[in-house]
Amino acid sequence: MSDIAERVKKIVIDHLGVDADKVVEGASFIDDLGADSLDTVELVMAFEEEFGVEIPDDAADSILTVGDAVKFIEKAQA
Amino acid sequence: MRRVVITGTGMVSPLGSGTEVTWQRLLAGQNGARLVTEFEVEDLPAKIACRIPVGDGSDGTFNADQWLEPKEQRKVDPFILYGMAAAEMALNDAGWHPKTDDDQIATGVLIGSGIGGLEGIVEAGYTLRDKGPRRVSPFFIPGRLINLVSGQVSIRHKLRGPNHSVVTACSTGAHAIGDAARLIIFGDADVMVAGGTESPVCRIGLAGFAACKALSTQHNDDPTKASRPYDRDRDGFVMGEGAGIVVLEELEHAKARGAKIYAEVVGYGLSGDAYHITAPSEDGDGAFRCMTMALKRAGLSPSDLDYINAHGTSTMADTIELGAVERLVGNAASKVSMSSTKSAIGHLLGAAGAVEAIFATLSIRDNIVPPTLNLDNPDVDTAIDLVPHTARKRDVNVALSNSFGFGGTNASLVLKRYDA
C-alpha cells in the first residue's frame, strides 16, 4: 500500500470505528463501512486536513469508496 | 383523569453513575465538590465544581464506553452522552423495552437542558475563526442542539411517540417531568422518558456564571465547604454536571404489566416572576404561587407536605424560597422537612429539577430525607427542619420539589406515595 493509502485507511478507521481488515480499496463508506451522509462529509474534511488538498463538493460526491479517496488525493498531489 | 406514576429512574451525578449509588452516597453525607483540574482555572474566580467521577464503570464511576460507542461519543457534547446514559438506566430500571408498533408509538421522550452544548459551540467557534467554514463539522449542530437528547434516546430505543424538549434554565428538569406527565394525562402517550441533563463545567461556563455573580468564589481552597445553603457563610452556588431521567407511565398501563411503582406524580405548578433576568423576586411570590398551584392540582393542602427538596442553591435567594415555603405551610412548619441536596452535588442547572425530583421520590420510597450539608450557622430562624448535616429517618408520604430558573421561571412537582 502507498503512503497515501495507509494514511487514508487510518483516517477511515478512526472516524468510522471499523476494523482495519474491512478497510479495503473497494470498500464503500456507506454500504460496507456503516457511514451515513454526515460521516462522509466529515471524512472528506479529514482528508482535506490531512493532505492539504481541497475537495470540491462535486468531487466529494464521487468519492464513494476507500479507493476513490486514494485516487483523488494521489491525483491532486501529483 | 389518567394518573401518572414513576416506574423507572436513571442518573449520572457528581456522586456517581446510577441512581442507587448516588442516593446511598447522598444519604451518607458525601460531597461531590472538588478543584477543577481538567482545564485551566487559574484565571477564573470560581475554580471548583461538582464533577462526575469518571472511571472504568466500577465503584459507581461513569464509563462513557458502556453507554455510547467511542466513535459516536466524539460527535456529541457530554450533556447528550449523560442524558443517553441516564435514559437507558431508567428504561432498564422500568423494564420497558417496547418492541411492537403500538408500544413504540405510545412511548415518547421529553428531555431538556438549560444550556446545551456550551463547550462544543466554543470549540466550533475557534475552528470557524482559525480554519474557516469548511472545517466546521457536520456533527457540530446535531451534537449541540438541546432536543437532540430526546432525538438520540428515541432513535436508540425506538420510542416513536411525542418527541419534545424543554429549555427553562434551572427549572428545565422539573418542567420536563411536569410537561411529560401532562402528555400522558392528555392521552398523547402512555409512557414518557423525561428529565434533564447538563454539562456546563468548562471555562466559558464557569466564566459566564461567575460574571453573573452566581458562583461561590470564597471556598476554592476547601471545595466541599463551598455549597452551604441557608448558612450565613454561603456565597454562591457550586456548578455541577450530570443527568436525571425518569420513566413516567400511565397508572393502569404500569399495573397491567406489573411494573414497580416508585411514586405518583400528583401535582405540577408553574409560574413566572416577571421581575429580573437572574434574581428571584424578593417577596418570593413566584415560588409561592408555583407551589400553591402544584398542591391545588394534587388536591392536597400544605399541611400534607412531609418533605420539600428545595431549590436552595447556596445563594442569597435561599431565604426568599424559605420565606415562600413558610408562607405556604403556615402553622404546619414544624411538621415539614426541607433540605437542599445541592449542598452535596452542586447545582446541575437544567438537570437539577429532574435529579432532585428523583431524590424526592426516593425519600418517599425509603422514608428518609437527605441532609443539607455545611449548615453550620443557619442564616435564618425557622420552625422548618432544614435537615442539617445528616440524613433523617421520618415518614414521607408527600414530597415537593422546587426549581427556579433565570428569567424568573418557576416549577414545582408534588409526588405522593402510591398505595395499590
XYZ file of N, CA, C and O in Angstrom, chain B residues 179-301:
492
model
N -44.374 18.521 32.290
C -44.999 18.561 30.962
C -45.213 17.152 30.406
O -46.242 16.872 29.777
N -44.234 16.287 30.637
C -44.351 14.912 30.141
C -45.526 14.198 30.818
O -46.274 13.456 30.174
N -45.702 14.450 32.111
C -46.839 13.855 32.825
C -48.155 14.304 32.190
O -49.100 13.525 32.041
N -48.189 15.576 31.784
C -49.423 16.081 31.156
C -49.668 15.439 29.794
O -50.812 15.221 29.415
N -48.624 15.146 29.068
C -48.811 14.455 27.783
C -49.468 13.088 28.022
O -50.294 12.638 27.229
N -49.085 12.461 29.134
C -49.714 11.172 29.464
C -51.160 11.389 29.904
O -52.072 10.663 29.478
N -51.378 12.393 30.729
C -52.740 12.676 31.197
C -53.669 12.971 30.006
O -54.804 12.512 29.953
N -53.144 13.706 29.029
C -53.940 14.051 27.845
C -54.153 12.862 26.916
O -54.948 12.937 25.989
N -53.387 11.790 27.127
C -53.533 10.626 26.262
C -52.651 10.647 25.029
O -52.804 9.822 24.128
N -51.711 11.590 24.977
C -50.798 11.642 23.836
C -49.753 10.532 23.892
O -49.130 10.216 22.886
N -49.554 9.999 25.092
C -48.606 8.895 25.275
C -49.026 8.129 26.519
O -49.727 8.654 27.386
N -48.593 6.870 26.607
C -48.808 6.087 27.829
C -47.554 6.052 28.695
O -47.620 5.851 29.903
N -46.414 6.212 28.028
C -45.123 6.193 28.725
C -44.298 7.362 28.200
O -44.284 7.626 26.994
N -43.619 8.069 29.112
C -42.715 9.146 28.697
C -41.377 8.994 29.421
O -41.333 8.758 30.626
N -40.323 9.153 28.666
C -38.973 9.205 29.241
C -38.660 10.693 29.393
O -38.612 11.412 28.396
N -38.490 11.150 30.648
C -38.433 12.599 30.863
C -37.362 12.978 31.872
O -37.063 12.224 32.792
N -36.816 14.174 31.690
C -35.830 14.669 32.647
C -34.953 15.749 32.063
O -35.337 16.427 31.108
N -33.767 15.905 32.663
C -32.861 16.957 32.214
C -31.419 16.512 32.295
O -31.088 15.554 33.004
N -30.578 17.209 31.544
C -29.158 16.869 31.503
C -28.350 18.137 31.273
O -28.850 19.082 30.665
N -27.121 18.146 31.778
C -26.316 19.365 31.651
C -24.834 19.041 31.757
O -24.432 18.194 32.567
N -24.026 19.728 30.957
C -22.560 19.601 31.069
C -21.936 20.991 30.983
O -21.276 21.328 30.006
N -22.123 21.796 32.006
C -21.700 23.201 31.947
C -20.289 23.462 32.452
O -19.824 24.599 32.401
N -19.629 22.400 32.982
C -18.337 22.640 33.629
C -17.235 22.757 32.582
O -16.657 21.759 32.141
N -16.997 23.960 32.141
C -15.937 24.269 31.184
C -15.575 25.729 31.424
O -16.238 26.415 32.210
N -14.529 26.196 30.781
C -14.057 27.553 31.084
C -15.129 28.615 30.853
O -15.359 29.467 31.696
N -15.827 28.524 29.730
C -16.799 29.583 29.461
C -18.007 29.466 30.395
O -18.618 30.474 30.765
N -18.333 28.234 30.800
C -19.438 28.053 31.739
C -19.121 28.688 33.082
O -19.928 29.446 33.649
N -17.943 28.395 33.602
C -17.543 28.981 34.882
C -17.380 30.499 34.763
O -17.800 31.251 35.646
N -16.802 30.965 33.655
C -16.601 32.401 33.472
C -17.937 33.128 33.383
O -18.129 34.193 33.985
N -18.875 32.537 32.655
C -20.166 33.188 32.448
C -20.989 33.301 33.717
O -21.523 34.369 34.042
N -21.088 32.197 34.465
C -21.870 32.252 35.704
C -21.170 33.081 36.777
O -21.826 33.716 37.596
N -19.826 33.069 36.748
C -19.103 33.917 37.699
C -19.371 35.389 37.393
O -19.529 36.207 38.305
N -19.447 35.715 36.114
C -19.726 37.102 35.737
C -21.099 37.546 36.229
O -21.315 38.716 36.532
N -22.031 36.586 36.316
C -23.374 36.878 36.853
C -23.344 36.977 38.377
O -24.389 37.175 38.994
N -22.186 36.773 38.981
C -22.041 36.774 40.446
C -22.878 35.667 41.083
O -23.421 35.816 42.174
N -22.995 34.553 40.369
C -23.836 33.462 40.868
C -23.031 32.375 41.569
O -23.583 31.587 42.328
N -21.705 32.308 41.309
C -20.904 31.183 41.801
C -20.189 31.492 43.113
O -19.806 32.633 43.382
N -19.957 30.435 43.900
C -19.120 30.559 45.096
C -17.674 30.772 44.660
O -17.146 30.035 43.817
N -17.046 31.771 45.243
C -15.636 32.061 44.906
C -14.746 32.114 46.146
O -13.538 32.272 46.030
N -15.356 31.959 47.326
C -14.590 32.132 48.578
C -14.151 30.814 49.207
O -13.567 30.812 50.297
N -14.470 29.698 48.550
C -14.126 28.396 49.138
C -13.314 27.540 48.181
O -13.364 26.311 48.235
N -12.544 28.197 47.293
C -11.742 27.432 46.329
C -10.740 26.502 47.017
O -10.370 25.465 46.472
N -10.308 26.882 48.212
C -9.316 26.071 48.934
C -9.949 24.934 49.718
O -9.246 24.064 50.234
N -11.262 24.960 49.830
C -11.947 23.936 50.620
C -13.272 23.603 49.926
O -14.352 23.940 50.423
N -13.184 22.948 48.763
C -14.350 22.808 47.873
C -15.584 22.193 48.532
O -16.712 22.616 48.245
N -15.400 21.213 49.426
C -16.580 20.550 49.979
C -17.324 21.438 50.970
O -18.411 21.083 51.418
N -16.760 22.583 51.307
C -17.454 23.531 52.196
C -18.168 24.628 51.410
O -18.819 25.502 52.009
N -18.035 24.611 50.095
C -18.490 25.759 49.306
C -20.004 25.845 49.167
O -20.588 26.919 49.282
N -20.651 24.694 48.916
C -22.108 24.725 48.767
C -22.718 24.562 50.154
O -22.622 23.492 50.761
N -23.323 25.614 50.682
C -23.801 25.622 52.064
C -25.122 26.399 52.164
O -25.174 27.488 52.767
N -26.177 25.830 51.589
C -27.473 26.505 51.589
C -27.932 26.887 53.003
O -27.725 26.128 53.951
N -28.514 28.046 53.117
C -29.076 28.604 54.360
C -28.013 28.995 55.379
O -28.327 29.552 56.427
N -26.742 28.690 55.108
C -25.698 29.032 56.068
C -25.275 30.488 55.881
O -25.263 30.995 54.756
N -24.877 31.114 56.939
C -24.544 32.545 56.860
C -23.306 32.799 55.990
O -23.104 33.911 55.501
N -22.450 31.774 55.809
C -21.226 31.952 55.027
C -21.367 31.521 53.569
O -20.364 31.395 52.863
N -22.570 31.291 53.113
C -22.755 30.909 51.705
C -22.428 32.104 50.824
O -22.678 33.257 51.212
N -21.914 31.829 49.636
C -21.529 32.952 48.764
C -21.753 32.650 47.287
O -21.124 33.251 46.427
N -22.643 31.697 47.001
C -22.929 31.406 45.603
C -22.996 29.910 45.391
O -22.629 29.127 46.265
N -23.489 29.497 44.217
C -23.635 28.060 44.003
C -22.354 27.445 43.458
O -21.456 28.133 42.982
N -22.273 26.121 43.597
C -21.179 25.348 43.026
C -21.741 24.612 41.818
O -22.758 23.920 41.921
N -21.097 24.781 40.680
C -21.623 24.180 39.460
C -21.477 22.655 39.492
O -20.460 22.131 39.944
N -22.515 21.989 39.007
C -22.481 20.536 38.926
C -22.791 20.087 37.513
O -23.158 20.901 36.654
N -22.663 18.792 37.267
C -22.941 18.255 35.939
C -23.614 16.897 36.092
O -23.453 16.238 37.126
N -24.356 16.485 35.066
C -24.979 15.171 35.108
C -26.360 15.178 34.491
O -26.738 16.122 33.773
N -27.098 14.116 34.763
C -28.430 13.965 34.186
C -29.319 13.169 35.131
O -28.840 12.309 35.870
N -30.600 13.486 35.098
C -31.603 12.710 35.821
C -32.760 12.439 34.885
O -33.262 13.357 34.221
N -33.139 11.176 34.766
C -34.215 10.797 33.842
C -35.174 9.849 34.564
O -34.728 8.949 35.295
N -36.465 10.056 34.361
C -37.458 9.129 34.896
C -38.280 8.528 33.757
O -38.396 9.121 32.686
N -38.809 7.349 34.023
C -39.835 6.792 33.144
C -41.168 7.061 33.826
O -41.400 6.613 34.955
N -41.999 7.859 33.165
C -43.340 8.148 33.651
C -44.307 7.232 32.908
O -44.141 6.983 31.715
N -45.331 6.799 33.630
C -46.211 5.816 32.998
C -47.644 5.997 33.509
O -47.861 6.294 34.689
N -48.567 5.842 32.615
C -49.978 5.900 32.999
C -50.241 4.732 33.961
O -49.791 3.606 33.732
N -50.957 5.019 35.041
C -51.083 4.057 36.145
C -51.572 2.679 35.696
O -50.980 1.654 36.062
N -52.652 2.637 34.905
C -53.207 1.336 34.513
C -52.245 0.576 33.606
O -52.161 -0.655 33.654
N -51.519 1.331 32.785
C -50.501 0.728 31.917
C -49.410 0.067 32.766
O -48.978 -1.057 32.496
N -48.991 0.770 33.804
C -47.950 0.240 34.697
C -48.453 -0.992 35.449
O -47.746 -2.000 35.571
N -49.696 -0.908 35.929
C -50.261 -2.036 36.689
C -50.432 -3.263 35.801
O -50.152 -4.396 36.213
N -50.864 -3.011 34.565
C -51.139 -4.131 33.662
C -49.890 -4.952 33.368
O -49.969 -6.153 33.134
N -48.746 -4.309 33.384
C -47.531 -5.077 33.095
C -46.753 -5.402 34.373
O -45.621 -5.894 34.321
N -47.376 -5.114 35.518
C -46.749 -5.473 36.792
C -45.494 -4.685 37.100
O -44.568 -5.184 37.748
N -45.454 -3.419 36.644
C -44.250 -2.610 36.855
C -44.112 -2.198 38.321
O -45.098 -1.996 39.018
N -42.875 -2.050 38.741
C -42.579 -1.477 40.059
C -42.973 0.002 40.024
O -42.671 0.716 39.069
N -43.673 0.459 41.056
C -44.099 1.861 41.095
C -43.400 2.578 42.240
O -43.559 2.211 43.401
N -42.613 3.597 41.900
C -41.891 4.366 42.931
C -42.824 5.322 43.668
O -42.799 5.403 44.881
N -43.595 6.093 42.889
C -44.468 7.125 43.465
C -45.355 7.665 42.358
O -45.137 7.370 41.176
N -46.351 8.423 42.765
C -47.255 9.035 41.784
C -46.936 10.525 41.641
O -46.665 11.206 42.644
N -46.953 11.003 40.403
C -46.801 12.437 40.158
C -48.201 13.046 40.268
O -49.022 12.891 39.369
N -48.470 13.701 41.385
C -49.842 14.169 41.627
C -50.012 15.668 41.383
O -51.132 16.142 41.191
N -48.913 16.423 41.406
C -49.082 17.864 41.239
C -47.945 18.506 40.480
O -46.807 18.028 40.508
N -48.298 19.567 39.778
C -47.315 20.302 38.968
C -47.786 21.744 38.908
O -48.939 22.023 38.591
N -46.880 22.654 39.263
C -47.220 24.069 39.200
C -46.138 24.849 38.477
O -44.966 24.470 38.504
N -46.558 25.921 37.817
C -45.629 26.758 37.055
C -45.974 28.218 37.291
O -47.155 28.568 37.412
N -44.954 29.051 37.331
C -45.221 30.490 37.411
C -44.044 31.277 36.884
O -42.948 30.748 36.707
N -44.299 32.550 36.646
C -43.244 33.473 36.228
C -43.143 34.617 37.220
O -44.150 35.104 37.724
N -41.913 35.035 37.527
C -41.709 36.134 38.472
C -42.033 37.495 37.846
O -42.455 38.410 38.544
N -41.748 37.634 36.552
C -41.889 38.942 35.888
C -41.163 40.021 36.679
O -41.701 41.083 36.991
N -39.907 39.750 36.991
C -39.166 40.647 37.875
C -37.769 40.970 37.359
O -37.456 42.128 37.086
N -36.888 39.942 37.217
C -35.491 40.203 36.851
C -34.915 38.996 36.106
O -35.359 37.877 36.326
N -33.897 39.246 35.258
C -33.367 38.151 34.443
C -32.614 37.086 35.251
O -32.588 35.922 34.887
N -31.952 37.479 36.337
C -31.231 36.472 37.127
C -31.691 36.380 38.585
O -31.526 35.339 39.214
N -32.254 37.433 39.137
C -32.628 37.422 40.557
C -34.100 37.052 40.732
O -34.942 37.482 39.944
N -34.422 36.264 41.754
C -35.836 35.989 42.031
C -36.499 37.197 42.685
O -35.821 37.995 43.333
N -37.799 37.326 42.509
C -38.485 38.453 43.144
C -38.359 38.323 44.657
O -38.480 37.233 45.215
N -38.073 39.415 45.300
C -37.693 39.357 46.708
C -38.819 38.924 47.629
O -38.576 38.431 48.736
N -40.057 39.109 47.179
C -41.172 38.668 48.028
C -41.449 37.160 47.875
O -42.303 36.621 48.572
N -40.725 36.498 46.976
C -40.916 35.054 46.809
C -42.277 34.671 46.273
O -42.699 33.510 46.370
N -42.961 35.618 45.683
C -44.339 35.360 45.268
C -44.420 34.347 44.124
O -45.346 33.538 44.080
N -43.438 34.387 43.227
C -43.431 33.421 42.126
C -43.318 32.002 42.646
O -44.041 31.089 42.208
N -42.417 31.806 43.591
C -42.242 30.486 44.195
C -43.512 30.063 44.945
O -43.964 28.910 44.833
N -44.090 30.993 45.679
C -45.301 30.692 46.451
C -46.451 30.260 45.536
O -47.119 29.247 45.775
N -46.650 30.988 44.453
C -47.763 30.670 43.555
C -47.549 29.338 42.841
O -48.495 28.582 42.603
N -46.300 29.076 42.532
C -45.971 27.828 41.844
C -46.231 26.615 42.757
O -46.829 25.610 42.342
N -45.793 26.689 43.997
C -46.040 25.603 44.958
C -47.541 25.453 45.223
O -48.065 24.332 45.308
N -48.220 26.582 45.339
C -49.666 26.565 45.604
C -50.424 25.882 44.468
O -51.322 25.062 44.683
N -50.015 26.215 43.244
C -50.667 25.610 42.078
C -50.449 24.095 42.051
O -51.373 23.325 41.761
N -49.216 23.680 42.369
C -48.907 22.247 42.344
C -49.728 21.493 43.387
O -50.226 20.396 43.130
N -49.875 22.073 44.581
C -50.667 21.423 45.637
C -52.144 21.380 45.269
O -52.844 20.390 45.524
N -52.624 22.463 44.657
C -54.026 22.503 44.242
C -54.304 21.412 43.212
O -55.294 20.684 43.296
N -53.392 21.284 42.271
C -53.535 20.254 41.253
C -53.539 18.864 41.889
O -54.229 17.954 41.442
N -52.749 18.728 42.956
C -52.646 17.435 43.644
C -53.847 17.168 44.546
O -54.035 16.041 45.022
N -54.651 18.206 44.794
C -55.766 18.053 45.734
C -55.282 17.876 47.168
O -55.937 17.216 47.983
N -54.141 18.465 47.468
C -53.560 18.341 48.807
C -53.456 19.723 49.445
O -53.490 20.747 48.758
N -53.320 19.735 50.765
C -53.116 21.005 51.447
C -51.665 21.080 51.927
O -50.989 20.056 52.057
